[in-house]
């Protein structure tokens, strides 16, 4: 098998630190990223669930979208920028409070999912008319091209992917963060606040992708590298790679774009209808509204569900789901869940089979392995509500 | 008793016409925590290089290839409940299967321990 080449791969500002820490680096979303450190995926996963794990997610797509005629101007300016982004997403962005963030999806005209993203309304009258948006690394160029095309002359996109975006996740994350960002422990889930660090502005958000309490921080490389080096001297903090990030988010029932959802899936099938608030359903003015509202009222043809293999064999992405020898769906994410201490998966099945407890077969290397449709997440979330 | 190695990091220890097969410490370390192993059952026949077993870490599933042709006489059933044995003792208790060789001449194409060490050092 040919080894994937590391030529032409981008590096995050933390690349040298990953090497110093002994990370195994792999190509991911166009970047050379740490898949694991010497601790290993399983222990990194368990560490994050019991202590605090530090993740470099600088490959992602943080950006700011700001009104072309300038920011400031309070609620009115927010209403203007929200109205623009709401032409691409089905969530209620206008209704966000200052400092509040929301998960949403970027839709194509057919209602298919182009990406999932988090949109945050900034704090302070003078900052209104701008949104802090984080999109996925693998599709950021396409997302940003879409923003620029759609909002030409009306809003300006500022990419922030030359900075460090890192996450600190786990039950000890708040204690650790509080030492560096006093007051941040008071933030609630899906809220953010800005901080000054060594004279540069950074954004601290209480969110994550592990099912644990935690934070994501956008910070300049100059301020971020020393900050992270200092955080790693805390015995509660260990660096965690993308391998554990994947098993953590799978146990938490969170979707990975390009796997658990893509342009062939609408938010209703993906079990993400909750991102479409009532107001937007009534307005029915988002891309693909007709298909999506029909799926909401009639029910979708297929649905994303949790899958619990009843034997020890993990069922990986692409595993066909059968009942009585008939294909009824496919696994879109699957592997071993270290906290569950067994295999876990999610995937799509025919909607009439989406009921909890439905017995299914997972066709792993030609053998039918017993499994059942189960509730997501696999582990109880530990968010600070 | 002689042990041979493949470029795919399997080991095979031969005693008479029965051989024991497993993956090397190098392979086990590369995989990380082994969470599932599927070993072949007695009676299964393989050609040299055929997919013979599967070893899965948290991250991914990897195939294990038959180092030489033969018929399996025993799979290591203990790995079903204790896959971590592959990490703890890859070249001992973590063996995958025993097989009866079809053609002991095929062993000549494999590496001895020194050649394998040099091979790993070059990776």
Short mmCIF file of C-alpha atoms in Angstrom, two decimals:
data_model
loop_
_atom_site.label_atom_id
_atom_site.label_comp_id
_atom_site.label_asym_id
_atom_site.label_seq_id
_atom_site.Cartn_x
_atom_site.Cartn_y
_atom_site.Cartn_z
CA UNK A 1 0.00 0.00 0.00
CA UNK A 2 1.34 3.42 -0.91
CA UNK A 3 1.85 5.76 2.01
CA UNK A 4 -0.11 8.99 1.67
CA UNK A 5 2.25 11.77 0.70
CA UNK A 6 2.82 14.70 3.01
CA UNK A 7 3.76 16.96 0.10
CA UNK A 8 1.67 20.10 -0.29
CA UNK A 9 0.09 19.64 3.10
CA UNK A 10 -0.49 22.71 5.19
CA UNK A 11 0.74 22.93 8.75
CA UNK A 12 -0.95 24.55 11.70
CA UNK A 13 0.96 26.98 13.93
CA UNK A 14 1.24 24.10 16.44
CA UNK A 15 3.02 21.75 14.02
CA UNK A 16 6.44 21.97 15.68
CA UNK A 17 4.87 21.40 19.08
CA UNK A 18 3.13 18.25 17.81
CA UNK A 19 6.48 16.92 16.64
CA UNK A 20 8.10 17.75 19.98
CA UNK A 21 5.28 15.90 21.71
CA UNK A 22 5.93 12.81 19.60
CA UNK A 23 2.69 12.94 17.63
CA UNK A 24 2.03 10.64 14.72
CA UNK A 25 1.15 13.07 11.94
CA UNK A 26 -1.20 12.17 9.09
CA UNK A 27 -2.81 14.04 6.20
CA UNK A 28 -6.24 15.33 7.19
CA UNK A 29 -8.37 17.95 5.42
CA UNK A 30 -5.30 19.18 3.55
CA UNK A 31 -3.23 19.54 6.71
CA UNK A 32 -0.59 17.48 8.42
CA UNK A 33 -2.39 16.72 11.69
CA UNK A 34 -1.69 14.67 14.83
CA UNK A 35 -3.78 11.48 14.77
CA UNK A 36 -2.36 10.39 18.11
CA UNK A 37 0.38 11.09 20.63
CA UNK A 38 2.51 8.47 22.40
CA UNK A 39 -0.31 7.93 24.93
CA UNK A 40 -2.41 6.21 22.26
CA UNK A 41 -5.97 6.68 21.03
CA UNK A 42 -7.71 4.66 23.72
CA UNK A 43 -5.99 6.32 26.69
CA UNK A 44 -6.30 9.75 25.07
CA UNK A 45 -10.04 9.13 24.74
CA UNK A 46 -10.39 8.01 28.36
CA UNK A 47 -8.23 10.90 29.58
CA UNK A 48 -10.56 13.39 27.91
CA UNK A 49 -13.57 11.82 29.64
CA UNK A 50 -11.92 12.02 33.09
CA UNK A 51 -9.46 14.96 32.98
CA UNK A 52 -8.85 17.54 30.22
CA UNK A 53 -7.76 16.92 26.64
CA UNK A 54 -6.20 19.57 24.42
CA UNK A 55 -6.97 19.34 20.69
CA UNK A 56 -5.43 21.34 17.86
CA UNK A 57 -8.31 22.02 15.48
CA UNK A 58 -6.62 24.83 13.56
CA UNK A 59 -7.38 23.00 10.32
CA UNK A 60 -10.99 24.07 10.72
CA UNK A 61 -12.49 27.19 9.20
CA UNK A 62 -12.99 30.02 11.66
CA UNK A 63 -14.06 33.25 9.98
CA UNK A 64 -15.94 36.48 10.48
CA UNK A 65 -18.74 37.69 8.27
CA UNK A 66 -19.34 41.42 8.62
CA UNK A 67 -21.66 43.91 6.99
CA UNK A 68 -19.93 45.61 4.06
CA UNK A 69 -21.09 49.04 5.19
CA UNK A 70 -19.44 48.59 8.59
CA UNK A 71 -20.21 47.04 11.93
CA UNK A 72 -21.64 48.64 15.05
CA UNK A 73 -25.23 49.71 15.38
CA UNK A 74 -26.61 47.19 17.81
CA UNK A 75 -29.67 45.06 17.14
CA UNK A 76 -30.41 46.62 13.79
CA UNK A 77 -26.99 45.66 12.44
CA UNK A 78 -27.36 42.15 13.83
CA UNK A 79 -30.73 41.81 12.12
CA UNK A 80 -29.11 42.79 8.81
CA UNK A 81 -26.24 40.30 8.96
CA UNK A 82 -28.57 37.58 10.29
CA UNK A 83 -30.95 38.10 7.38
CA UNK A 84 -28.04 37.56 4.97
CA UNK A 85 -26.76 34.31 6.51
CA UNK A 86 -30.31 33.01 6.96
CA UNK A 87 -30.56 32.80 3.17
CA UNK A 88 -28.11 29.86 3.43
CA UNK A 89 -28.96 28.24 6.78
CA UNK A 90 -32.30 27.17 8.30
CA UNK A 91 -31.59 28.22 11.89
CA UNK A 92 -32.84 31.30 13.70
CA UNK A 93 -29.74 33.50 13.65
CA UNK A 94 -31.69 36.74 14.04
CA UNK A 95 -32.94 35.49 17.39
CA UNK A 96 -29.48 34.81 18.85
CA UNK A 97 -28.69 36.77 21.98
CA UNK A 98 -25.35 38.57 22.24
CA UNK A 99 -22.67 35.97 22.99
CA UNK A 100 -24.88 33.06 21.99
CA UNK A 101 -23.84 30.41 19.47
CA UNK A 102 -25.89 27.93 17.50
CA UNK A 103 -25.12 24.80 15.48
CA UNK A 104 -26.63 24.97 12.02
CA UNK A 105 -26.25 23.52 8.55
CA UNK A 106 -25.35 25.11 5.25
CA UNK A 107 -27.88 23.97 2.64
CA UNK A 108 -27.87 23.71 -1.13
CA UNK A 109 -30.97 24.54 -3.16
CA UNK A 110 -32.19 20.95 -2.89
CA UNK A 111 -31.98 21.03 0.91
CA UNK A 112 -28.84 18.83 0.95
CA UNK A 113 -26.26 19.54 3.62
CA UNK A 114 -23.12 21.34 2.37
CA UNK A 115 -21.60 21.58 5.84
CA UNK A 116 -22.40 21.93 9.51
CA UNK A 117 -21.18 25.03 11.25
CA UNK A 118 -21.42 27.07 14.42
CA UNK A 119 -22.54 30.67 14.20
CA UNK A 120 -21.94 33.03 17.11
CA UNK A 121 -23.34 36.50 17.69
CA UNK A 122 -20.68 38.79 19.16
CA UNK A 123 -20.99 40.75 22.39
CA UNK A 124 -21.24 44.54 22.49
CA UNK A 125 -23.14 47.17 20.51
CA UNK A 126 -20.07 48.15 18.48
CA UNK A 127 -19.48 44.53 17.34
CA UNK A 128 -22.97 43.93 15.98
CA UNK A 129 -23.33 43.36 12.26
CA UNK A 130 -20.65 40.71 12.43
CA UNK A 131 -20.86 36.95 13.03
CA UNK A 132 -18.17 34.56 14.17
CA UNK A 133 -18.55 31.38 12.13
CA UNK A 134 -16.63 28.11 12.31
CA UNK A 135 -16.99 25.74 9.35
CA UNK A 136 -15.37 22.37 8.68
CA UNK A 137 -11.77 22.24 7.50
CA UNK A 138 -12.42 19.79 4.68
CA UNK A 139 -14.95 22.07 2.96
CA UNK A 140 -13.94 25.52 4.14
CA UNK A 141 -12.77 26.75 0.74
CA UNK A 142 -16.11 25.82 -0.87
CA UNK A 143 -18.11 27.29 2.02
CA UNK A 144 -16.20 30.54 1.91
CA UNK A 145 -16.49 30.79 -1.87
CA UNK A 146 -20.25 30.37 -1.43
CA UNK A 147 -20.34 33.14 1.20
CA UNK A 148 -18.36 35.50 -1.01
CA UNK A 149 -20.55 34.78 -4.04
CA UNK A 150 -23.80 35.09 -2.13
CA UNK A 151 -22.96 38.17 -0.09
CA UNK A 152 -20.97 40.11 -2.67
CA UNK A 153 -21.25 43.81 -1.96
CA UNK A 154 -23.30 43.19 1.18
CA UNK A 155 -20.96 41.43 3.58
CA UNK A 156 -17.23 40.88 3.86
CA UNK A 157 -15.64 37.58 4.76
CA UNK A 158 -12.48 37.57 6.90
CA UNK A 159 -10.86 34.17 7.19
CA UNK A 160 -9.21 33.44 10.50
CA UNK A 161 -7.69 30.07 9.69
CA UNK A 162 -4.16 31.49 9.99
CA UNK A 163 -4.75 31.56 13.74
CA UNK A 164 -4.78 28.75 16.26
CA UNK A 165 -8.12 27.14 17.04
CA UNK A 166 -7.79 24.72 19.90
CA UNK A 167 -10.21 22.89 22.18
CA UNK A 168 -9.85 21.97 25.81
CA UNK A 169 -12.40 19.27 26.63
CA UNK A 170 -13.24 17.22 29.67
CA UNK A 171 -14.53 17.52 33.24
CA UNK A 172 -11.38 19.38 34.36
CA UNK A 173 -11.38 21.77 31.39
CA UNK A 174 -13.20 24.59 33.20
CA UNK A 175 -10.84 24.52 36.20
CA UNK A 176 -7.83 24.69 33.91
CA UNK A 177 -9.25 27.37 31.63
CA UNK A 178 -10.25 29.55 34.58
CA UNK A 179 -6.55 30.09 35.41
CA UNK A 180 -5.86 31.44 31.94
CA UNK A 181 -9.17 33.14 31.17
CA UNK A 182 -10.63 34.33 34.49
CA UNK A 183 -14.40 34.28 34.39
CA UNK A 184 -14.74 31.81 31.53
CA UNK A 185 -15.94 29.07 33.91
CA UNK A 186 -19.15 31.08 34.26
CA UNK A 187 -19.95 30.73 30.55
CA UNK A 188 -22.85 28.46 29.73
CA UNK A 189 -22.87 25.87 26.92
CA UNK A 190 -22.92 27.53 23.49
CA UNK A 191 -21.93 30.95 24.82
CA UNK A 192 -18.74 32.83 24.21
CA UNK A 193 -16.74 35.79 25.47
CA UNK A 194 -13.77 37.70 24.09
CA UNK A 195 -10.52 38.03 26.03
CA UNK A 196 -7.31 40.02 25.69
CA UNK A 197 -4.23 37.84 25.85
CA UNK A 198 -0.80 39.48 25.53
CA UNK A 199 -2.43 42.34 23.72
CA UNK A 200 -4.25 40.19 21.18
CA UNK A 201 -7.93 39.48 21.13
CA UNK A 202 -9.08 35.91 21.43
CA UNK A 203 -12.44 34.22 21.47
CA UNK A 204 -13.37 31.65 24.09
CA UNK A 205 -16.49 29.57 23.38
CA UNK A 206 -18.03 26.95 25.62
CA UNK A 207 -18.61 24.17 23.14
CA UNK A 208 -16.87 21.15 21.70
CA UNK A 209 -17.07 17.89 19.85
CA UNK A 210 -16.58 15.27 22.53
CA UNK A 211 -19.79 15.21 24.58
CA UNK A 212 -17.82 16.64 27.49
CA UNK A 213 -17.88 20.10 28.97
CA UNK A 214 -15.21 22.19 27.33
CA UNK A 215 -14.07 25.19 25.37
CA UNK A 216 -12.84 26.19 21.95
CA UNK A 217 -10.41 29.07 21.73
CA UNK A 218 -9.43 31.15 18.69
CA UNK A 219 -6.12 32.87 19.34
CA UNK A 220 -3.21 34.34 17.37
CA UNK A 221 -0.17 32.06 16.89
CA UNK A 222 2.05 34.52 18.82
CA UNK A 223 -0.15 34.37 21.91
CA UNK A 224 -1.44 30.84 21.39
CA UNK A 225 1.77 28.82 21.20
CA UNK A 226 3.09 29.93 24.62
CA UNK A 227 -0.42 29.65 26.08
CA UNK A 228 -0.77 26.04 24.94
CA UNK A 229 2.75 25.11 26.05
CA UNK A 230 1.91 26.43 29.49
CA UNK A 231 -1.44 24.63 29.58
CA UNK A 232 0.33 21.37 28.77
CA UNK A 233 2.50 21.74 31.86
CA UNK A 234 -0.66 21.30 33.94
CA UNK A 235 -0.86 17.65 34.97
CA UNK A 236 -4.60 17.60 34.25
CA UNK A 237 -3.99 18.41 30.55
CA UNK A 238 -2.77 16.04 27.83
CA UNK A 239 -2.61 16.60 24.07
CA UNK A 240 -5.20 14.53 22.21
CA UNK A 241 -5.13 13.54 18.55
CA UNK A 242 -7.75 13.23 15.85
CA UNK A 243 -8.14 9.49 16.49
CA UNK A 244 -9.59 10.05 19.94
CA UNK A 245 -11.51 13.08 18.71
CA UNK A 246 -13.34 10.76 16.33
CA UNK A 247 -14.16 8.09 18.91
CA UNK A 248 -15.23 10.77 21.42
CA UNK A 249 -17.60 12.46 19.01
CA UNK A 250 -19.02 9.12 17.84
CA UNK A 251 -19.83 8.09 21.42
CA UNK A 252 -21.36 11.55 21.86
CA UNK A 253 -23.60 10.89 18.83
CA UNK A 254 -22.21 13.88 16.94
CA UNK A 255 -22.09 13.86 13.13
CA UNK A 256 -18.92 14.05 11.08
CA UNK A 257 -19.46 15.98 7.87
CA UNK A 258 -18.78 13.99 4.71
CA UNK A 259 -19.58 10.76 6.57
CA UNK A 260 -22.77 11.06 8.61
CA UNK A 261 -24.15 13.77 6.40
CA UNK A 262 -23.44 15.24 3.00
CA UNK A 263 -25.25 16.84 0.08
CA UNK A 264 -27.39 13.70 -0.41
CA UNK A 265 -28.90 14.10 3.07
CA UNK A 266 -31.27 16.76 4.34
CA UNK A 267 -31.37 17.83 8.00
CA UNK A 268 -34.51 15.79 8.71
CA UNK A 269 -32.92 12.51 7.54
CA UNK A 270 -29.75 13.43 9.44
CA UNK A 271 -31.88 13.81 12.59
CA UNK A 272 -30.84 17.44 12.79
CA UNK A 273 -34.32 18.94 12.37
CA UNK A 274 -33.81 20.51 15.80
CA UNK A 275 -31.47 23.06 14.21
CA UNK A 276 -34.50 24.47 12.36
CA UNK A 277 -36.32 26.64 14.89
CA UNK A 278 -40.08 27.13 14.73
CA UNK A 279 -39.76 30.66 13.39
CA UNK A 280 -37.77 29.46 10.38
CA UNK A 281 -40.19 26.61 9.69
CA UNK A 282 -42.98 29.20 9.54
CA UNK A 283 -40.95 31.54 7.36
CA UNK A 284 -40.03 28.63 5.05
CA UNK A 285 -37.44 30.81 3.36
CA UNK A 286 -34.24 28.72 3.51
CA UNK A 287 -32.70 26.70 0.65
CA UNK A 288 -34.58 23.46 -0.02
CA UNK A 289 -37.39 24.55 2.33
CA UNK A 290 -39.99 22.70 0.28
CA UNK A 291 -38.24 19.32 0.50
CA UNK A 292 -37.26 19.81 4.12
CA UNK A 293 -40.71 20.92 5.31
CA UNK A 294 -42.27 18.01 3.43
CA UNK A 295 -39.84 15.61 5.12
CA UNK A 296 -40.79 17.19 8.45
CA UNK A 297 -44.52 16.69 7.91
CA UNK A 298 -44.47 13.33 6.05
CA UNK A 299 -41.38 11.87 7.68
CA UNK A 300 -38.12 11.18 5.82
CA UNK A 301 -37.45 8.03 3.76
CA UNK A 302 -34.37 7.20 5.80
CA UNK A 303 -33.16 8.34 9.16
CA UNK A 304 -29.85 8.56 11.00
CA UNK A 305 -29.82 6.32 14.05
CA UNK A 306 -27.47 5.00 16.70
CA UNK A 307 -26.37 1.41 16.19
CA UNK A 308 -25.17 -0.89 18.94
CA UNK A 309 -23.38 -4.00 17.65
CA UNK A 310 -24.29 -6.85 19.99
CA UNK A 311 -21.04 -8.73 19.30
CA UNK A 312 -17.47 -7.53 19.72
CA UNK A 313 -16.70 -6.84 16.06
CA UNK A 314 -16.69 -3.12 15.21
CA UNK A 315 -18.68 -2.20 12.09
CA UNK A 316 -16.86 0.49 10.15
CA UNK A 317 -18.12 3.17 7.76
CA UNK A 318 -19.70 1.61 4.67
CA UNK A 319 -20.89 -1.57 6.41
CA UNK A 320 -24.22 -2.62 4.86
CA UNK A 321 -27.16 -3.01 7.24
CA UNK A 322 -29.54 -5.88 6.46
CA UNK A 323 -32.69 -7.42 7.84
CA UNK A 324 -33.47 -10.95 6.70
CA UNK A 325 -30.88 -10.68 3.94
CA UNK A 326 -32.37 -7.46 2.52
CA UNK A 327 -30.25 -4.29 2.59
CA UNK A 328 -32.00 -1.61 4.66
CA UNK A 329 -29.25 0.88 5.35
CA UNK A 330 -25.59 1.67 5.81
CA UNK A 331 -23.19 2.48 8.62
CA UNK A 332 -21.73 5.98 8.21
CA UNK A 333 -19.47 6.04 11.29
CA UNK A 334 -18.42 3.08 13.34
CA UNK A 335 -15.63 1.85 15.50
CA UNK A 336 -14.74 1.05 19.05
CA UNK A 337 -15.91 3.27 21.89
CA UNK A 338 -13.35 3.18 24.70
CA UNK A 339 -15.78 4.60 27.29
CA UNK A 340 -18.54 2.21 26.22
CA UNK A 341 -15.85 -0.50 26.11
CA UNK A 342 -17.38 -1.97 23.00
CA UNK A 343 -18.21 -1.27 19.40
CA UNK A 344 -20.44 1.71 18.55
CA UNK A 345 -21.81 3.02 15.27
CA UNK A 346 -24.28 5.28 13.58
CA UNK A 347 -25.84 5.10 10.19
CA UNK A 348 -28.95 5.42 8.10
CA UNK A 349 -31.84 2.97 7.98
CA UNK A 350 -35.27 3.03 6.36
CA UNK A 351 -37.38 5.34 8.50
CA UNK A 352 -39.84 2.58 9.45
CA UNK A 353 -36.90 0.69 11.00
CA UNK A 354 -35.57 3.63 13.00
CA UNK A 355 -37.39 2.66 16.17
CA UNK A 356 -35.18 1.94 19.17
CA UNK A 357 -34.48 -1.75 19.65
CA UNK A 358 -35.01 -2.74 16.00
CA UNK A 359 -32.87 -5.83 15.35
CA UNK A 360 -30.53 -5.46 12.40
CA UNK A 361 -27.60 -7.33 10.88
CA UNK A 362 -24.29 -5.63 10.15
CA UNK A 363 -22.52 -7.28 7.22
CA UNK A 364 -18.94 -7.25 8.47
CA UNK A 365 -16.56 -8.98 6.04
CA UNK A 366 -19.41 -11.07 4.63
CA UNK A 367 -20.73 -12.21 7.99
CA UNK A 368 -24.00 -11.02 9.52
CA UNK A 369 -23.30 -9.59 12.96
CA UNK A 370 -26.27 -8.91 15.25
CA UNK A 371 -26.94 -5.31 16.23
CA UNK A 372 -29.82 -3.08 17.22
CA UNK A 373 -30.97 0.46 16.68
CA UNK A 374 -30.18 2.38 19.84
CA UNK A 375 -30.39 5.78 21.37
CA UNK A 376 -27.76 8.45 20.72
CA UNK A 377 -25.54 9.48 22.42
CA UNK A 378 -23.78 6.39 23.76
CA UNK A 379 -22.47 8.33 26.73
CA UNK A 380 -24.34 10.92 28.79
CA UNK A 381 -23.31 14.40 27.70
CA UNK A 382 -21.63 16.53 30.30
CA UNK A 383 -22.43 19.99 28.90
CA UNK A 384 -22.71 22.99 31.22
CA UNK A 385 -26.28 24.12 30.60
CA UNK B 1 12.28 -24.12 15.58
CA UNK B 2 12.84 -21.15 13.28
CA UNK B 3 10.99 -17.85 13.04
CA UNK B 4 10.53 -15.99 9.76
CA UNK B 5 9.10 -12.53 9.08
CA UNK B 6 7.19 -10.83 6.25
CA UNK B 7 7.30 -7.26 5.00
CA UNK B 8 3.69 -6.98 6.21
CA UNK B 9 4.92 -7.61 9.76
CA UNK B 10 3.65 -11.13 10.29
CA UNK B 11 5.86 -13.68 12.04
CA UNK B 12 5.76 -17.41 11.48
CA UNK B 13 7.48 -19.94 13.72
CA UNK B 14 7.95 -23.36 12.19
CA UNK B 15 8.28 -26.64 14.06
CA UNK B 16 8.20 -29.64 11.74
CA UNK B 17 5.36 -29.04 9.28
CA UNK B 18 3.25 -26.99 11.75
CA UNK B 19 3.70 -23.25 11.96
CA UNK B 20 2.39 -20.62 14.36
CA UNK B 21 1.50 -17.21 12.90
CA UNK B 22 1.05 -13.79 14.48
CA UNK B 23 1.88 -10.12 14.01
CA UNK B 24 5.14 -8.59 15.17
CA UNK B 25 5.69 -6.19 18.05
CA UNK B 26 6.40 -3.50 15.47
CA UNK B 27 2.95 -4.06 13.91
CA UNK B 28 1.21 -4.20 17.29
CA UNK B 29 2.85 -0.94 18.35
CA UNK B 30 1.86 0.73 15.09
CA UNK B 31 -1.76 -0.38 15.48
CA UNK B 32 -2.07 0.84 19.03
CA UNK B 33 -4.72 -0.63 21.29
CA UNK B 34 -6.12 -3.75 19.69
CA UNK B 35 -9.85 -3.96 20.41
CA UNK B 36 -10.93 -6.86 18.21
CA UNK B 37 -9.30 -9.79 16.47
CA UNK B 38 -10.89 -12.19 13.99
CA UNK B 39 -8.78 -15.33 13.60
CA UNK B 40 -9.38 -18.10 11.05
CA UNK B 41 -11.06 -21.34 12.04
CA UNK B 42 -9.50 -24.78 11.86
CA UNK B 43 -9.86 -26.22 8.36
CA UNK B 44 -9.60 -22.91 6.50
CA UNK B 45 -7.04 -22.93 3.67
CA UNK B 46 -5.05 -19.96 2.45
CA UNK B 47 -2.66 -19.17 -0.34
CA UNK B 48 0.44 -17.11 0.37
CA UNK B 49 -0.66 -13.48 0.83
CA UNK B 50 -4.38 -14.21 1.25
CA UNK B 51 -6.37 -12.27 3.87
CA UNK B 52 -6.24 -14.62 6.81
CA UNK B 53 -7.26 -12.61 9.86
CA UNK B 54 -8.34 -9.12 10.86
CA UNK B 55 -7.01 -7.01 13.68
CA UNK B 56 -8.80 -3.84 14.72
CA UNK B 57 -7.61 -0.89 16.74
CA UNK B 58 -9.83 1.98 17.93
CA UNK B 59 -8.97 3.73 14.66
CA UNK B 60 -9.20 1.11 11.94
CA UNK B 61 -9.36 -2.49 10.79
CA UNK B 62 -6.24 -4.07 9.24
CA UNK B 63 -5.92 -7.32 7.33
CA UNK B 64 -3.40 -9.95 8.32
CA UNK B 65 -2.04 -11.95 5.39
CA UNK B 66 -1.03 -15.59 5.27
CA UNK B 67 2.81 -15.53 5.22
CA UNK B 68 2.83 -18.82 3.28
CA UNK B 69 0.18 -21.22 1.97
CA UNK B 70 -1.38 -23.76 4.31
CA UNK B 71 -4.36 -25.13 6.20
CA UNK B 72 -5.30 -23.79 9.60
CA UNK B 73 -5.25 -26.36 12.39
CA UNK B 74 -6.21 -24.00 15.22
CA UNK B 75 -7.23 -20.36 15.70
CA UNK B 76 -6.32 -18.59 18.93
CA UNK B 77 -9.79 -18.42 20.49
CA UNK B 78 -8.47 -16.61 23.57
CA UNK B 79 -8.09 -13.40 21.54
CA UNK B 80 -11.88 -13.02 21.19
CA UNK B 81 -12.23 -12.11 24.85
CA UNK B 82 -8.76 -10.66 25.34
CA UNK B 83 -7.71 -8.83 22.15
CA UNK B 84 -5.28 -6.73 24.23
CA UNK B 85 -3.04 -9.83 24.41
CA UNK B 86 -1.89 -8.84 20.91
CA UNK B 87 -0.37 -5.65 22.38
CA UNK B 88 0.91 -7.28 25.55
CA UNK B 89 2.60 -10.31 24.03
CA UNK B 90 2.41 -10.10 20.21
CA UNK B 91 5.10 -12.66 19.53
CA UNK B 92 3.94 -15.07 22.26
CA UNK B 93 0.43 -15.47 23.73
CA UNK B 94 -0.92 -13.09 21.08
CA UNK B 95 -0.47 -15.64 18.25
CA UNK B 96 -3.29 -15.75 15.68
CA UNK B 97 -3.36 -19.32 14.36
CA UNK B 98 -1.46 -22.53 13.79
CA UNK B 99 -1.25 -23.93 10.29
CA UNK B 100 0.00 -26.93 8.36
CA UNK B 101 2.27 -25.70 5.58
CA UNK B 102 1.48 -26.65 1.98
CA UNK B 103 4.97 -25.92 0.69
CA UNK B 104 7.79 -25.31 3.15
CA UNK B 105 9.81 -24.04 0.17
CA UNK B 106 7.83 -20.78 0.42
CA UNK B 107 9.61 -20.02 3.70
CA UNK B 108 12.74 -19.25 1.70
CA UNK B 109 11.18 -15.98 0.47
CA UNK B 110 10.69 -14.67 4.03
CA UNK B 111 13.13 -12.73 6.23
CA UNK B 112 15.06 -14.03 9.19
CA UNK B 113 15.14 -12.01 12.41
CA UNK B 114 18.19 -9.94 11.46
CA UNK B 115 16.84 -9.11 8.02
CA UNK B 116 13.49 -8.14 9.55
CA UNK B 117 15.16 -5.89 12.13
CA UNK B 118 17.06 -4.15 9.36
CA UNK B 119 13.82 -3.85 7.39
CA UNK B 120 12.03 -2.17 10.31
CA UNK B 121 14.98 0.16 10.95
CA UNK B 122 14.65 1.33 7.37
CA UNK B 123 10.96 2.26 7.78
#
